[in-house]
């Protein structure tokens, strides 16, 4: 009998197929003592396994490219953490086997993260994956990962580690469903980049029986278990209609009455450029530069290396707009040479612009490299700072841009509620705003963006978050300046209409979402978008806001 489950839809599309569960390694090795004269050999085994796993993660990243590469390289750094390795060797020295030493050392580190207020809880899935891979290699058992199958399937997992998500084969993995995660988790972001329908934060997903047929609607978050023939036909018709609408929409982003809304791409490095160009992106609204700094956590990349990487992206968008975010280090993106190792709550500590202002040489090198990369190119370069809290921050960044001789617009990201509330003040120092809705939601609701248990509060439809977007957009309009959205909220076609109605002047998203947003915007007038925005803000819950906007845009 058909039943319906509901999680959080994070990647558009419909997938119908049999359930297959993510394979796992043997998680806990036996606890047995080794003689003292075997300790050195076991320590060597542990080091070899760690290096092999790190090399495998980096290789996977090189194959995947783009955002996935940055995530996997961060996992490799996690595996090679010197303090963690020292703890492994200490445990082996007092009698643990290599595999048990790894298991216990990672368990201690896991507990440390939880004790730090769980801001890094979203990294626990990554940490567990690294541990499982090392332990599996030491025990000689299969690595955790996607199941072997010759037939396409829907993948079910407690959570998906980046190493698995990055190399999913869309010809076999029709879609995936996870028990944990949120709309802005790594799995969600990578699913959108792959164009694979996905639903996260579905309690009990692991209880779905292997081989059961399910239909996954990545737009609504619905899972239909053993769907009837009628339901399958209905879902396929809806998917075909969406596909036709995508094919019919082309060109620059605009409402049906001609109000222009530039549709830009979020890119994590040169590897993401081809997909952005193919999707018809009008430029880049968020160029994340962290990928350059993850190759070596001990020192910043050279100016020459940065110039080369930046220029590859700038060259891809002649006459287009490219908005570069300077290094956003700290919190869940620690770098040994920049970020403190002992902050009790890194999310509320020294991260983003605060980190760069503490290390002005790193900021100046990056700004100088951007200036050199743009020389002679017909590109509209804009550079923005992450985690701007107030006018003092904005002025410090603007002064640094001028001191570096940067011929570009410079702006501020709005990720902290104070920046939204005091946007007009900040705009006295910078030329544009860019709303990072992922972090803005996190800080507005005190809800870690990686923790599935609080996904309700990470929903970008939350009326309080829409209020902050409206405040920022209204401030920018009053100052005659622009205010874009580069957070994951922009990838929701319906919400894109609401953001347009709130006064947002551009939308930036993963390349795979651009056709959906373009097609939806083209069906509605600016006045309809404004009415939908007003209806959403008048609601009390995210679900009611979404329903209210849908009712307006569908003419109900």
XYZ file of C-alpha atoms in Angstrom:
556
model
C 0.000 0.000 0.000
C 1.316 3.447 -0.899
C 2.482 5.575 2.031
C 3.934 9.065 2.069
C 6.879 10.307 4.135
C 8.160 13.853 4.258
C 11.674 15.170 4.762
C 13.387 18.294 3.449
C 13.695 18.518 -0.325
C 17.117 19.926 -1.198
C 17.660 19.113 -4.885
C 15.025 19.356 -7.630
C 13.717 16.465 -9.671
C 11.920 13.161 -9.299
C 13.537 9.738 -8.892
C 11.687 6.415 -8.918
C 13.565 3.226 -8.142
C 14.445 0.474 -5.684
C 16.035 1.255 -2.349
C 19.698 0.415 -1.761
C 21.412 1.177 1.542
C 24.815 2.748 2.014
C 27.425 0.179 2.983
C 29.433 0.707 6.152
C 32.748 -0.560 7.409
C 33.153 -2.555 10.608
C 33.025 0.436 12.938
C 34.489 -0.873 16.207
C 37.589 -3.071 16.131
C 38.223 -5.517 18.976
C 39.979 -4.180 22.062
C 43.055 -6.343 22.602
C 46.494 -5.621 24.029
C 49.684 -5.964 21.999
C 53.176 -6.684 23.358
C 55.397 -3.632 23.820
C 57.790 -4.773 21.092
C 54.993 -4.580 18.498
C 54.103 -0.941 19.204
C 56.496 0.529 16.652
C 55.196 -1.752 13.898
C 51.581 -0.896 14.755
C 52.378 2.821 14.762
C 53.838 2.403 11.284
C 50.690 0.601 10.119
C 48.552 3.436 11.463
C 50.652 6.111 9.713
C 50.541 4.216 6.412
C 46.752 3.791 6.621
C 46.239 7.488 7.404
C 48.410 8.585 4.478
C 46.683 6.135 2.120
C 43.225 7.385 3.104
C 44.312 11.026 2.791
C 45.763 10.323 -0.660
C 42.525 8.575 -1.696
C 40.417 11.545 -0.546
C 42.610 13.980 -2.462
C 42.416 11.779 -5.567
C 38.620 11.679 -5.297
C 38.634 15.456 -4.970
C 40.768 15.871 -8.068
C 38.292 13.723 -10.017
C 35.254 15.567 -8.688
C 36.625 19.130 -8.964
C 34.842 22.272 -7.829
C 33.236 22.493 -4.410
C 33.581 18.762 -3.853
C 37.337 19.039 -4.217
C 37.561 21.641 -1.469
C 35.415 19.529 0.873
C 37.434 16.356 0.266
C 40.749 18.136 0.688
C 39.479 19.413 4.028
C 38.705 15.801 4.987
C 42.237 14.784 4.003
C 43.616 17.467 6.318
C 41.369 16.094 9.044
C 42.877 12.621 8.548
C 46.418 14.013 8.766
C 45.858 16.231 11.797
C 49.158 15.992 13.725
C 47.555 16.169 17.176
C 45.128 13.407 16.278
C 47.966 11.255 14.932
C 50.020 11.894 18.064
C 47.077 10.666 20.164
C 46.836 7.504 18.010
C 50.530 6.789 18.549
C 50.249 7.386 22.312
C 47.438 4.849 22.554
C 49.406 2.286 20.555
C 52.437 2.857 22.783
C 50.436 1.700 25.811
C 49.125 -1.469 24.153
C 46.384 -0.688 21.608
C 46.401 -2.159 18.139
C 46.662 0.328 15.266
C 42.977 0.037 14.437
C 41.867 0.357 18.053
C 44.169 3.315 18.602
C 42.637 5.085 15.594
C 39.110 4.258 16.717
C 39.620 5.536 20.288
C 41.544 8.658 19.266
C 38.816 9.664 16.818
C 36.162 8.954 19.477
C 37.925 11.345 21.859
C 38.114 14.036 19.176
C 34.446 13.487 18.366
C 33.538 14.040 22.013
C 35.661 17.199 22.039
C 33.654 18.642 19.151
C 30.387 17.834 20.898
C 31.691 19.510 24.037
C 32.427 22.675 22.069
C 28.725 23.410 21.709
C 28.210 21.172 18.678
C 28.829 23.979 16.199
C 31.001 21.467 14.380
C 28.415 18.685 14.611
C 28.054 18.859 10.855
C 31.693 17.840 10.600
C 31.064 14.712 12.687
C 29.796 12.824 9.609
C 33.040 13.775 7.853
C 35.095 12.728 10.879
C 33.295 9.393 11.179
C 33.859 8.740 7.493
C 37.602 9.384 7.799
C 37.788 7.091 10.839
C 35.838 4.330 9.094
C 38.077 4.496 6.049
C 41.256 4.245 8.127
C 39.895 1.417 10.293
C 38.594 -0.451 7.231
C 42.017 -0.243 5.595
C 43.714 -1.548 8.749
C 41.205 -4.396 9.143
C 41.270 -5.270 5.446
C 37.495 -4.958 5.035
C 35.598 -3.090 2.269
C 35.559 0.677 2.486
C 32.299 2.374 3.398
C 30.549 3.707 0.362
C 27.824 3.372 -2.225
C 26.598 -0.173 -2.951
C 27.677 -2.136 -6.002
C 24.786 -2.404 -8.419
C 24.337 -2.828 -12.164
C 20.815 -1.370 -11.992
C 19.857 2.226 -11.094
C 18.642 2.722 -7.513
C 17.672 5.232 -4.831
C 20.400 5.468 -2.208
C 19.421 5.522 1.488
C 21.884 6.553 4.199
C 22.030 7.918 7.724
C 24.115 10.690 6.240
C 26.371 10.953 3.215
C 30.007 11.848 3.653
C 31.457 14.203 1.024
C 33.744 11.439 -0.280
C 30.662 9.432 -1.249
C 28.469 12.254 -2.517
C 31.188 13.794 -4.680
C 31.599 10.737 -6.881
C 28.019 9.516 -7.123
C 27.290 8.240 -10.620
C 24.014 9.929 -11.670
C 23.415 7.159 -14.227
C 23.143 4.649 -11.372
C 22.134 6.737 -8.345
C 18.726 8.095 -9.324
C 18.395 10.063 -6.099
C 19.208 9.823 -2.420
C 17.521 10.122 0.950
C 19.243 10.692 4.302
C 18.045 10.595 7.894
C 20.247 13.510 8.911
C 21.587 16.672 7.305
C 19.905 19.960 6.519
C 19.133 22.156 3.521
C 22.576 23.777 3.682
C 24.634 20.691 4.593
C 27.494 19.519 2.380
C 25.363 16.661 1.061
C 22.600 19.048 -0.002
C 24.980 21.454 -1.718
C 26.769 18.674 -3.594
C 23.467 17.040 -4.587
C 22.389 20.262 -6.245
C 25.738 20.527 -7.987
C 25.262 16.974 -9.350
C 21.657 17.544 -10.331
C 20.565 14.459 -8.342
C 17.136 14.635 -6.619
C 17.660 14.494 -2.871
C 15.711 14.590 0.385
C 17.406 14.991 3.769
C 16.327 15.035 7.430
C 13.872 12.151 6.967
C 13.510 10.313 10.310
C 13.388 6.558 9.880
C 14.809 6.558 6.362
C 17.110 3.712 7.385
C 14.070 1.524 8.094
C 13.070 1.423 4.427
C 13.494 -2.183 3.309
C 16.156 -2.971 0.716
C 14.528 -3.410 -2.686
C 11.400 -1.414 -1.829
C 10.306 0.875 -4.663
C 10.143 4.538 -3.687
C 9.509 7.785 -5.523
C 11.592 10.734 -4.329
C 10.415 14.283 -5.049
C 13.414 16.507 -4.366
C 11.324 19.650 -4.765
C 8.640 18.918 -2.147
C 10.627 16.603 0.139
C 8.022 13.850 -0.253
C 8.902 10.149 -0.398
C 6.210 7.841 -1.769
C 6.754 4.249 -0.610
C 5.447 1.622 -3.059
C 3.781 4.313 -5.208
C 0.778 3.288 -7.273
C 0.933 3.309 -11.051
C -1.223 6.451 -10.996
C 1.175 8.236 -8.631
C 4.185 7.260 -10.745
C 2.477 8.556 -13.876
C 1.536 11.791 -12.091
C 5.114 12.364 -10.913
C 6.543 11.603 -14.349
C 4.089 14.020 -15.983
C 5.097 16.741 -13.525
C 8.778 16.038 -14.215
C 8.200 16.250 -17.983
C 6.329 19.537 -17.577
C 9.212 20.952 -15.561
C 11.662 19.741 -18.188
C 9.670 21.419 -20.956
C 9.494 24.650 -18.995
C 13.259 24.593 -18.526
C 13.825 24.090 -22.239
C 11.500 26.968 -23.105
C 13.231 29.483 -20.817
C 16.530 30.956 -21.929
C 18.498 34.186 -21.803
C 19.006 36.583 -18.894
C 16.918 36.217 -15.758
C 13.781 38.356 -15.725
C 10.166 38.380 -14.620
C 7.444 38.019 -17.251
C 7.036 41.813 -17.436
C 10.745 42.393 -18.074
C 12.106 43.220 -14.607
C 15.704 42.042 -14.807
C 17.074 39.721 -12.129
C 20.605 38.615 -13.068
C 21.103 34.905 -12.392
C 24.651 34.197 -11.275
C 26.520 31.043 -10.262
C 28.161 30.017 -7.018
C 31.547 28.459 -7.813
C 34.123 26.812 -5.604
C 36.985 27.031 -8.095
C 37.859 26.776 -11.792
C 36.365 23.262 -11.916
C 32.846 24.678 -11.503
C 33.112 27.189 -14.353
C 32.090 24.916 -17.255
C 28.779 23.958 -15.627
C 28.046 27.603 -14.830
C 28.659 28.681 -18.429
C 26.559 25.795 -19.787
C 23.668 26.741 -17.480
C 23.704 30.281 -18.887
C 24.963 32.010 -15.746
C 25.287 35.749 -16.276
C 28.368 35.815 -14.111
C 29.526 34.617 -10.703
C 27.754 35.812 -7.587
C 29.942 33.900 -5.153
C 33.457 32.765 -5.980
C 34.622 30.856 -2.905
C 38.417 31.079 -2.647
C 38.974 28.605 0.200
C 39.970 25.824 -2.222
C 43.347 27.513 -2.739
C 44.127 27.577 0.964
C 43.302 23.929 1.659
C 46.270 22.476 -0.219
C 48.565 23.336 2.669
C 47.083 24.214 6.037
C 50.503 25.412 7.250
C 50.871 28.438 4.961
C 48.952 30.626 2.536
C 49.282 30.039 -1.217
C 51.684 32.302 -3.074
C 50.484 35.399 -4.876
C 51.428 33.782 -8.204
C 49.355 30.681 -7.523
C 46.371 32.812 -6.564
C 46.649 35.009 -9.671
C 46.624 31.926 -11.913
C 43.522 30.421 -10.287
C 41.553 33.659 -10.148
C 42.292 34.528 -13.753
C 40.867 31.195 -14.988
C 37.492 32.100 -13.513
C 37.584 35.764 -14.562
C 38.410 34.835 -18.167
C 35.305 32.640 -18.392
C 32.929 35.599 -18.007
C 33.982 38.400 -20.376
C 31.733 41.415 -19.833
C 30.162 39.492 -16.935
C 30.089 40.197 -13.217
C 32.330 38.113 -10.952
C 31.933 38.552 -7.202
C 34.843 37.114 -5.234
C 34.591 36.355 -1.533
C 37.940 36.732 0.175
C 39.072 33.843 2.352
C 36.438 32.735 4.859
C 38.547 30.805 7.371
C 37.608 29.698 10.860
C 34.752 27.741 12.453
C 34.242 24.629 10.268
C 37.082 25.720 7.920
C 40.108 25.893 10.242
C 43.591 26.613 8.903
C 46.597 25.955 11.109
C 48.424 29.142 10.134
C 45.397 31.405 10.696
C 42.803 30.135 13.115
C 43.127 29.493 16.860
C 42.941 25.837 17.855
C 41.440 26.382 21.296
C 38.369 28.566 20.728
C 35.488 27.310 22.906
C 32.922 28.234 20.236
C 34.543 28.898 16.841
C 31.238 29.935 15.246
C 31.151 32.971 17.501
C 34.863 33.634 17.515
C 37.527 34.698 15.062
C 36.346 33.724 11.608
C 35.899 35.341 8.206
C 36.934 38.989 8.030
C 37.995 38.932 11.680
C 40.628 36.346 10.830
C 41.911 38.361 7.876
C 42.109 41.601 9.849
C 44.228 39.724 12.397
C 46.496 38.636 9.496
C 46.618 41.692 7.191
C 49.468 40.231 5.128
C 47.221 37.325 4.019
C 44.406 39.723 3.099
C 46.726 42.091 1.242
C 48.279 39.237 -0.783
C 44.845 38.000 -1.804
C 43.618 41.464 -2.789
C 46.814 42.161 -4.746
C 46.477 38.808 -6.538
C 42.884 39.624 -7.489
C 43.957 43.014 -8.847
C 46.656 41.393 -11.000
C 44.335 38.611 -12.182
C 41.819 41.155 -13.478
C 44.373 43.289 -15.354
C 43.455 43.645 -19.023
C 40.241 41.616 -18.746
C 36.817 43.068 -19.660
C 35.256 41.660 -16.512
C 33.320 43.467 -13.791
C 35.232 42.386 -10.702
C 33.634 42.797 -7.298
C 35.209 41.676 -4.028
C 33.377 41.099 -0.759
C 34.214 40.301 2.834
C 32.564 37.484 4.819
C 31.144 37.904 8.327
C 30.865 41.696 8.385
C 29.239 42.744 11.661
C 29.122 46.555 11.466
C 30.406 49.722 9.819
C 33.806 49.389 11.494
C 34.310 46.017 9.801
C 33.107 47.386 6.461
C 35.472 50.374 6.636
C 38.447 48.188 7.549
C 37.790 45.989 4.508
C 37.227 48.917 2.149
C 40.457 50.553 3.364
C 42.353 47.289 2.765
C 40.971 47.100 -0.795
C 42.049 50.663 -1.531
C 45.468 50.162 0.038
C 46.030 47.135 -2.226
C 45.215 49.228 -5.297
C 42.195 47.097 -6.164
C 40.202 48.556 -9.066
C 36.907 46.875 -8.274
C 33.708 47.339 -6.362
C 33.973 46.112 -2.802
C 31.100 44.917 -0.698
C 29.984 43.163 2.459
C 28.267 39.867 3.056
C 25.212 39.992 5.290
C 25.452 36.836 7.391
C 25.026 38.320 10.862
C 21.691 39.862 11.929
C 23.472 43.047 13.050
C 24.613 43.616 9.461
C 21.041 43.363 8.171
C 19.676 45.647 10.859
C 22.387 48.261 10.261
C 22.750 47.786 6.511
C 22.439 51.502 5.682
C 25.339 52.245 8.006
C 27.491 49.545 6.391
C 26.610 50.859 2.927
C 28.307 54.147 3.764
C 31.589 52.223 3.419
C 30.932 49.631 0.680
C 29.205 49.545 -2.681
C 27.027 46.447 -2.463
C 25.592 43.808 -0.140
C 25.384 40.051 -0.671
C 23.139 37.999 1.590
C 24.590 34.670 2.714
C 21.290 33.154 3.794
C 22.856 29.922 5.097
C 24.837 31.618 7.842
C 22.248 34.366 8.317
C 19.695 31.681 9.230
C 22.227 29.956 11.475
C 22.940 33.090 13.478
C 19.363 34.373 13.489
C 17.946 31.181 14.980
C 20.989 29.860 16.886
C 20.630 26.729 14.723
C 23.768 25.036 13.380
C 23.333 24.715 9.625
C 24.789 21.175 9.647
C 22.537 19.694 12.347
C 19.465 17.905 11.023
C 17.672 18.107 14.375
C 17.232 21.868 13.937
C 16.527 21.844 10.187
C 13.148 23.503 10.838
C 15.026 26.618 11.883
C 17.409 26.471 8.932
C 14.509 26.713 6.494
C 15.062 29.870 4.411
C 11.280 30.369 4.314
C 11.293 31.370 7.976
C 9.455 34.736 8.082
C 12.047 36.246 10.440
C 14.758 35.517 7.883
C 12.624 37.060 5.124
C 12.269 40.156 7.306
C 16.060 40.498 7.491
C 16.354 40.045 3.718
C 13.719 42.755 3.199
C 15.492 45.111 5.607
C 18.781 44.669 3.755
C 17.212 45.105 0.305
C 15.280 48.198 1.363
C 18.446 49.747 2.825
C 20.376 49.087 -0.383
C 17.589 50.615 -2.500
C 17.548 53.704 -0.286
C 21.296 54.112 -0.818
C 21.065 53.466 -4.566
C 23.158 50.297 -4.266
C 22.675 46.602 -5.042
C 21.742 43.733 -2.736
C 22.068 40.170 -4.009
C 21.512 36.749 -2.476
C 24.269 34.146 -2.784
C 23.031 31.669 -0.175
C 21.247 28.431 -0.968
C 17.873 30.198 -0.664
C 18.355 31.498 -4.200
C 18.263 27.944 -5.602
C 14.587 27.460 -4.641
C 12.577 28.673 -7.684
C 9.523 29.681 -5.658
C 11.625 31.439 -3.038
C 13.585 33.161 -5.821
C 10.327 34.881 -6.816
C 9.752 35.946 -3.216
C 13.318 37.267 -2.890
C 12.752 39.266 -6.070
C 9.570 40.644 -4.539
C 11.514 41.635 -1.418
C 13.761 43.823 -3.576
C 16.788 41.592 -4.053
C 18.645 42.701 -7.202
C 20.450 39.480 -8.196
C 20.377 35.775 -7.349
C 23.357 33.428 -7.203
C 23.139 29.644 -6.866
C 24.627 26.311 -7.883
C 24.679 26.014 -11.674
C 22.165 23.129 -11.740
C 19.473 25.357 -10.196
C 19.748 28.241 -12.673
C 17.392 26.794 -15.346
C 14.688 26.089 -12.735
C 14.882 29.598 -11.295
C 14.979 31.230 -14.742
C 11.871 29.327 -15.887
C 9.892 30.109 -12.735
C 10.728 33.812 -12.695
C 9.710 34.087 -16.353
C 6.173 32.963 -15.477
C 5.422 35.765 -12.995
C 5.303 39.554 -12.984
C 7.200 41.711 -10.522
C 3.888 42.718 -8.919
C 3.016 39.037 -8.356
C 6.430 38.477 -6.783
C 5.880 41.461 -4.490
C 2.456 40.175 -3.417
C 3.929 36.705 -2.785
C 6.697 38.274 -0.676
C 4.186 40.226 1.404
C 2.077 37.095 1.942
C 5.134 35.085 3.022
C 6.252 37.740 5.511
C 2.738 37.887 6.998
C 2.886 34.186 7.903
C 4.073 32.813 11.240
C 5.871 29.656 10.111
C 8.092 28.592 7.232
C 5.472 26.126 5.964
C 2.749 28.772 6.063
C 5.030 31.280 4.303
C 5.734 28.824 1.504
C 2.039 27.947 1.144
C 1.011 31.611 1.124
C 3.533 32.489 -1.581
C 2.494 29.458 -3.626
C -1.162 30.476 -3.403
C -0.404 33.980 -4.682
C 1.801 32.804 -7.553
C -0.628 30.097 -8.636
C -3.526 32.557 -8.630
C -5.502 30.798 -5.918
